[in-house]
Amino acid sequence: MHVNPVYVESTVVLAVVLCVHMAVWNQHSWCSIALLIQSFYVQHKWDRLLRSGGAVFQFRPAANSGIVPASMVMPLLGLALREKCSASGNVYFERFSMVITITGMMLALFLSLIALGITRPVPTNTCVIAGMAGSAILYTTKQTLTVSEVIEVLEVLLIFVYLSLIVLYLLPRCFTPGEALLIVGGISFIVNQLIKRSLNLAEVKGDPVNYFLPVVVVGSLLLGVFFALLFCFMESETWVSSLFFHMMTAVLGLGILMPWLSLFIGRHPIMWLLDFVTLNDRRLCLLGYWVFLAVVATCVVLHQNYQRQAGSKKHQASTVVRKYFHLIVVATYVPGLIYDRQLLHVASVGCLAIFLLLEYVRYFRIRPLGQLLRQLLTLFLDERDSGPLILTHIYLLVGMSLPIWLFPGPCAPKGILPGAAGLVPYAGVLAVGVGDTVASVFGSTMGEIRWPGTKKTMEGTATSVFAQIIAVAMFLIFDGSINLNSTYSWIVGSITLVAMLEAYTSQIDNLLLPLYLFILLLL
């Protein structure tokens, strides 16, 4: 029996949207349903454009456009955060969550307009549906947002337009349209928030830990765009270019990002970081343990490359070998989540900065490590690394870290959320570290019955669900702050929905799965 995977994927997303709608039940949740319907129609137009080669930019091949799952992430995230912040009485973050919801809807509508504008002949029915959904969203925006909040949404949209043109032109075949919406949309929102807070330093408040991520993202973006444009006109592999790269990286980090960060935290970032890390012996032990795991991961890479060189023919790392890194990441994150989430937050942001810098060095062939990194990482490429960048390991880090970075601390009394929401920080570990790993390993080694229309197996999905349930039980034993309050059926249902999404999506599951599980557990 032939089943179109897009239909099943869209059905799973519809189930998630209905869960959010039943929990929230307001104007924005109705708009999210309208957005889902129009995204479903628009996805077919995008898929047709990708098959015919008429999509203007070069997107990642061997995958559908992914418009439906990507379009719903930001709106659903905003709705779930708003519900939690409303229950805690935090009006500021309740309004902020509404901005997230509307921003996500506007970005999805913009991407829909692009598809409709370049499709020939003009799809009349889809245009009517998109117009009705857009009208409902615009009317709701007028009724629920203030003028300053509407301006904020438009600022993000403007940044998204220009950033999309730059990223998709410089990095062909790295993203699907849905992945571009999710990644570039998130970066645009972060950039706008950092600019807004930099212009209103008198109103800056909150935990200094939360300012590291925006500064790292904006700094990495500036560095990448600057050198991508520069190396269009000069050779990047010479020692002169490499020295210039290292010098400009130091200037950006020490001369711009450090003073910028000090404005937010009120101290020199290095001195603050030293005091933060040495606050107690537990943090030093965690850091030592993480350094040990980093050495283990490096040894795995070197060992696999040695085996390739010693063998009679070239080979790619198997699924089981690639999942070693998932297990190492799980072993990294779980102790941090149990004992010190703030340290894990800062450490994950630091790892993101290092990963991005090393990828720039590899991509531009910066001496002395550029060519070596190319040789070492080629072994671990899969079909998703079809563009000039290798992003799989960065997606893994981001997917595991997103629930920690997005955790609504100001809306959680004493940093703890009741019920299933207590598992929210573990969403990345459950969905990617445990679920995706077990599904891939068991599905590729023992799976025989395939889901209709996909290569994924039912055995892999079933073992994925069981493994995540066992992991939840383990977290309950070792983390005394989790109190599920008889929400076991909701947790099992959420895990099952996300496992089905993993079976049928062709998008980057390391990003999508943690976000959808985060949204469901937060309700």
GROMACS .gro file of C-alpha atoms in nm, residues 243-503:
model
  261
  243LEU     CA    1   4.612   3.486   0.958
  244PHE     CA    2   4.364   3.756   0.860
  245PHE     CA    3   4.076   3.522   0.955
  246HIS     CA    4   4.226   3.452   1.300
  247MET     CA    5   4.301   3.819   1.356
  248MET     CA    6   3.952   3.936   1.263
  249THR     CA    7   3.795   3.661   1.476
  250ALA     CA    8   3.995   3.784   1.774
  251VAL     CA    9   3.897   4.145   1.702
  252LEU     CA   10   3.528   4.050   1.679
  253GLY     CA   11   3.537   3.840   1.995
  254LEU     CA   12   3.752   4.058   2.219
  255GLY     CA   13   3.679   4.400   2.072
  256ILE     CA   14   3.307   4.380   1.998
  257LEU     CA   15   3.131   4.081   2.154
  258MET     CA   16   3.303   4.098   2.495
  259PRO     CA   17   3.220   4.469   2.553
  260TRP     CA   18   2.870   4.408   2.414
  261LEU     CA   19   2.813   4.123   2.658
  262SER     CA   20   2.955   4.323   2.948
  263LEU     CA   21   2.682   4.585   2.893
  264PHE     CA   22   2.420   4.322   2.969
  265ILE     CA   23   2.580   4.143   3.263
  266GLY     CA   24   2.744   4.449   3.423
  267ARG     CA   25   3.090   4.288   3.449
  268HIS     CA   26   3.371   4.171   3.227
  269PRO     CA   27   3.244   3.843   3.079
  270ILE     CA   28   3.568   3.650   3.144
  271MET     CA   29   3.578   3.750   3.512
  272TRP     CA   30   3.208   3.670   3.548
  273LEU     CA   31   3.263   3.333   3.381
  274LEU     CA   32   3.553   3.246   3.612
  275ASP     CA   33   3.345   3.325   3.921
  276PHE     CA   34   3.051   3.133   3.772
  277VAL     CA   35   3.250   2.819   3.695
  278THR     CA   36   3.436   2.811   4.027
  279LEU     CA   37   3.127   2.876   4.239
  280ASN     CA   38   3.143   2.527   4.392
  281ASP     CA   39   3.323   2.196   4.358
  282ARG     CA   40   3.028   2.033   4.181
  283ARG     CA   41   3.070   2.262   3.881
  284LEU     CA   42   3.439   2.183   3.857
  285CYS     CA   43   3.361   1.810   3.869
  286LEU     CA   44   3.099   1.847   3.596
  287LEU     CA   45   3.343   2.038   3.377
  288GLY     CA   46   3.610   1.773   3.427
  289TYR     CA   47   3.360   1.500   3.338
  290TRP     CA   48   3.253   1.688   3.021
  291VAL     CA   49   3.616   1.735   2.914
  292PHE     CA   50   3.665   1.359   2.952
  293LEU     CA   51   3.361   1.291   2.729
  294ALA     CA   52   3.493   1.541   2.471
  295VAL     CA   53   3.820   1.347   2.462
  296VAL     CA   54   3.625   1.021   2.416
  297ALA     CA   55   3.429   1.171   2.123
  298THR     CA   56   3.754   1.290   1.963
  299CYS     CA   57   3.904   0.942   2.002
  300VAL     CA   58   3.599   0.790   1.828
  301VAL     CA   59   3.648   1.025   1.531
  302LEU     CA   60   4.020   0.949   1.507
  303HIS     CA   61   3.963   0.573   1.545
  304GLN     CA   62   3.702   0.563   1.270
  305ASN     CA   63   3.928   0.759   1.035
  306TYR     CA   64   4.219   0.528   1.115
  307GLN     CA   65   4.002   0.228   1.024
  308ARG     CA   66   3.909   0.392   0.694
  309GLN     CA   67   4.273   0.457   0.607
  310ALA     CA   68   4.375   0.105   0.708
  311GLY     CA   69   4.094  -0.058   0.508
  312SER     CA   70   4.113  -0.159   0.146
  313LYS     CA   71   3.838   0.076   0.039
  314LYS     CA   72   3.673   0.395   0.156
  315HIS     CA   73   3.360   0.367   0.364
  316GLN     CA   74   3.115   0.587   0.546
  317ALA     CA   75   3.040   0.552   0.915
  318SER     CA   76   2.738   0.331   0.980
  319THR     CA   77   2.421   0.444   1.156
  320VAL     CA   78   2.530   0.263   1.472
  321VAL     CA   79   2.867   0.442   1.475
  322ARG     CA   80   2.705   0.784   1.425
  323LYS     CA   81   2.470   0.715   1.716
  324TYR     CA   82   2.773   0.675   1.946
  325PHE     CA   83   2.779   1.053   1.952
  326HIS     CA   84   2.413   1.064   2.055
  327LEU     CA   85   2.497   0.842   2.352
  328ILE     CA   86   2.793   1.062   2.443
  329VAL     CA   87   2.569   1.371   2.428
  330VAL     CA   88   2.309   1.200   2.650
  331ALA     CA   89   2.584   1.117   2.900
  332THR     CA   90   2.682   1.485   2.885
  333TYR     CA   91   2.341   1.643   2.928
  334VAL     CA   92   2.170   1.423   3.187
  335PRO     CA   93   2.410   1.501   3.478
  336GLY     CA   94   2.393   1.869   3.390
  337LEU     CA   95   2.012   1.866   3.389
  338ILE     CA   96   2.001   1.691   3.724
  339TYR     CA   97   2.272   1.883   3.911
  340ASP     CA   98   2.331   2.225   3.747
  341ARG     CA   99   2.116   2.351   3.459
  342GLN     CA  100   2.269   2.698   3.458
  343LEU     CA  101   2.616   2.558   3.402
  344LEU     CA  102   2.479   2.333   3.127
  345HIS     CA  103   2.317   2.638   2.964
  346VAL     CA  104   2.645   2.831   2.954
  347ALA     CA  105   2.849   2.526   2.849
  348SER     CA  106   2.612   2.442   2.563
  349VAL     CA  107   2.632   2.800   2.432
  350GLY     CA  108   3.012   2.780   2.452
  351CYS     CA  109   3.010   2.451   2.259
  352LEU     CA  110   2.786   2.609   1.994
  353ALA     CA  111   3.036   2.892   1.948
  354ILE     CA  112   3.324   2.642   1.917
  355PHE     CA  113   3.134   2.421   1.670
  356LEU     CA  114   3.045   2.717   1.449
  357LEU     CA  115   3.401   2.850   1.453
  358LEU     CA  116   3.543   2.508   1.362
  359GLU     CA  117   3.290   2.474   1.081
  360TYR     CA  118   3.401   2.811   0.943
  361VAL     CA  119   3.762   2.692   0.961
  362ARG     CA  120   3.671   2.371   0.775
  363TYR     CA  121   3.449   2.542   0.516
  364PHE     CA  122   3.698   2.818   0.430
  365ARG     CA  123   3.998   2.577   0.459
  366ILE     CA  124   4.164   2.803   0.713
  367ARG     CA  125   4.514   2.690   0.803
  368PRO     CA  126   4.636   2.495   0.992
  369LEU     CA  127   4.321   2.293   1.078
  370GLY     CA  128   4.091   2.347   0.779
  371GLN     CA  129   4.204   2.061   0.557
  372LEU     CA  130   4.241   1.823   0.853
  373LEU     CA  131   3.884   1.887   0.964
  374ARG     CA  132   3.761   1.822   0.611
  375GLN     CA  133   3.932   1.482   0.607
  376LEU     CA  134   3.813   1.381   0.955
  377LEU     CA  135   3.448   1.481   0.916
  378THR     CA  136   3.394   1.347   0.563
  379LEU     CA  137   3.355   0.999   0.711
  380PHE     CA  138   3.045   1.103   0.907
  381LEU     CA  139   2.852   1.271   0.625
  382ASP     CA  140   2.498   1.154   0.548
  383GLU     CA  141   2.239   1.249   0.289
  384ARG     CA  142   2.138   1.559   0.485
  385ASP     CA  143   2.486   1.712   0.446
  386SER     CA  144   2.443   1.778   0.073
  387GLY     CA  145   2.550   2.143   0.082
  388PRO     CA  146   2.886   2.310   0.145
  389LEU     CA  147   2.835   2.310   0.524
  390ILE     CA  148   2.839   2.007   0.756
  391LEU     CA  149   2.561   2.085   1.002
  392THR     CA  150   2.453   1.749   1.145
  393HIS     CA  151   2.664   1.774   1.462
  394ILE     CA  152   2.553   2.135   1.514
  395TYR     CA  153   2.189   2.034   1.476
  396LEU     CA  154   2.244   1.762   1.738
  397LEU     CA  155   2.388   2.015   1.985
  398VAL     CA  156   2.113   2.270   1.917
  399GLY     CA  157   1.835   2.011   1.939
  400MET     CA  158   1.957   1.886   2.277
  401SER     CA  159   2.002   2.242   2.406
  402LEU     CA  160   1.683   2.410   2.279
  403PRO     CA  161   1.464   2.294   2.572
  404ILE     CA  162   1.721   2.439   2.814
  405TRP     CA  163   1.754   2.767   2.625
  406LEU     CA  164   1.376   2.805   2.582
  407PHE     CA  165   1.282   2.703   2.936
  408PRO     CA  166   1.041   2.973   3.068
  409GLY     CA  167   1.229   3.041   3.390
  410PRO     CA  168   1.042   3.363   3.480
  411CYS     CA  169   0.712   3.172   3.448
  412ALA     CA  170   0.828   2.880   3.665
  413PRO     CA  171   0.810   2.934   4.042
  414LYS     CA  172   1.145   2.830   4.196
  415GLY     CA  173   1.255   2.711   3.849
  416ILE     CA  174   1.023   2.410   3.857
  417LEU     CA  175   0.712   2.345   3.646
  418PRO     CA  176   0.440   2.108   3.775
  419GLY     CA  177   0.310   1.796   3.602
  420ALA     CA  178   0.441   1.686   3.264
  421ALA     CA  179   0.604   2.028   3.223
  422GLY     CA  180   0.865   1.912   3.475
  423LEU     CA  181   1.012   1.704   3.191
  424VAL     CA  182   1.041   2.006   2.957
  425PRO     CA  183   1.420   2.049   3.006
  426TYR     CA  184   1.461   1.680   2.917
  427ALA     CA  185   1.273   1.711   2.585
  428GLY     CA  186   1.594   1.714   2.381
  429VAL     CA  187   1.741   1.416   2.565
  430LEU     CA  188   1.417   1.218   2.525
  431ALA     CA  189   1.337   1.300   2.161
  432VAL     CA  190   1.688   1.302   2.011
  433GLY     CA  191   1.926   1.145   2.259
  434VAL     CA  192   1.708   0.845   2.347
  435GLY     CA  193   1.419   0.820   2.099
  436ASP     CA  194   1.594   0.897   1.772
  437THR     CA  195   1.901   0.693   1.868
  438VAL     CA  196   1.706   0.380   1.966
  439ALA     CA  197   1.477   0.408   1.662
  440SER     CA  198   1.775   0.430   1.424
  441VAL     CA  199   1.980   0.152   1.583
  442PHE     CA  200   1.697  -0.099   1.631
  443GLY     CA  201   1.527  -0.005   1.305
  444SER     CA  202   1.842  -0.050   1.096
  445THR     CA  203   1.956  -0.372   1.265
  446MET     CA  204   1.636  -0.560   1.353
  447GLY     CA  205   1.349  -0.379   1.180
  448GLU     CA  206   1.154  -0.570   0.917
  449ILE     CA  207   0.807  -0.411   0.895
  450ARG     CA  208   0.830  -0.069   0.733
  451TRP     CA  209   0.587   0.215   0.778
  452PRO     CA  210   0.399   0.267   0.449
  453GLY     CA  211   0.573   0.521   0.227
  454THR     CA  212   0.895   0.546   0.428
  455LYS     CA  213   1.214   0.355   0.507
  456LYS     CA  214   1.155   0.375   0.883
  457THR     CA  215   1.037   0.058   1.058
  458MET     CA  216   0.758  -0.007   1.307
  459GLU     CA  217   1.001  -0.194   1.532
  460GLY     CA  218   1.225   0.113   1.550
  461THR     CA  219   0.934   0.342   1.639
  462ALA     CA  220   0.799   0.103   1.904
  463THR     CA  221   1.137   0.058   2.073
  464SER     CA  222   1.184   0.434   2.058
  465VAL     CA  223   0.862   0.490   2.255
  466PHE     CA  224   0.947   0.221   2.511
  467ALA     CA  225   1.301   0.355   2.556
  468GLN     CA  226   1.173   0.708   2.621
  469ILE     CA  227   0.922   0.578   2.878
  470ILE     CA  228   1.203   0.394   3.056
  471ALA     CA  229   1.414   0.712   3.042
  472VAL     CA  230   1.130   0.910   3.203
  473ALA     CA  231   1.116   0.653   3.484
  474MET     CA  232   1.492   0.691   3.534
  475PHE     CA  233   1.464   1.070   3.547
  476LEU     CA  234   1.195   1.038   3.814
  477ILE     CA  235   1.432   0.831   4.026
  478PHE     CA  236   1.736   1.058   3.999
  479ASP     CA  237   1.572   1.405   3.971
  480GLY     CA  238   1.363   1.473   4.279
  481SER     CA  239   1.233   1.805   4.139
  482ILE     CA  240   1.008   1.627   3.885
  483ASN     CA  241   0.649   1.572   4.002
  484LEU     CA  242   0.430   1.438   3.722
  485ASN     CA  243   0.099   1.458   3.914
  486SER     CA  244  -0.069   1.166   3.732
  487THR     CA  245   0.002   1.303   3.383
  488TYR     CA  246   0.147   0.973   3.263
  489SER     CA  247  -0.104   0.921   2.982
  490TRP     CA  248  -0.030   1.269   2.842
  491ILE     CA  249   0.345   1.199   2.851
  492VAL     CA  250   0.304   0.865   2.671
  493GLY     CA  251   0.077   1.024   2.410
  494SER     CA  252   0.321   1.310   2.352
  495ILE     CA  253   0.615   1.072   2.313
  496THR     CA  254   0.415   0.857   2.070
  497LEU     CA  255   0.315   1.154   1.854
  498VAL     CA  256   0.674   1.276   1.832
  499ALA     CA  257   0.794   0.922   1.750
  500MET     CA  258   0.545   0.909   1.461
  501LEU     CA  259   0.672   1.246   1.340
  502GLU     CA  260   1.027   1.104   1.346
  503ALA     CA  261   0.914   0.811   1.134
   0.00000   0.00000   0.00000
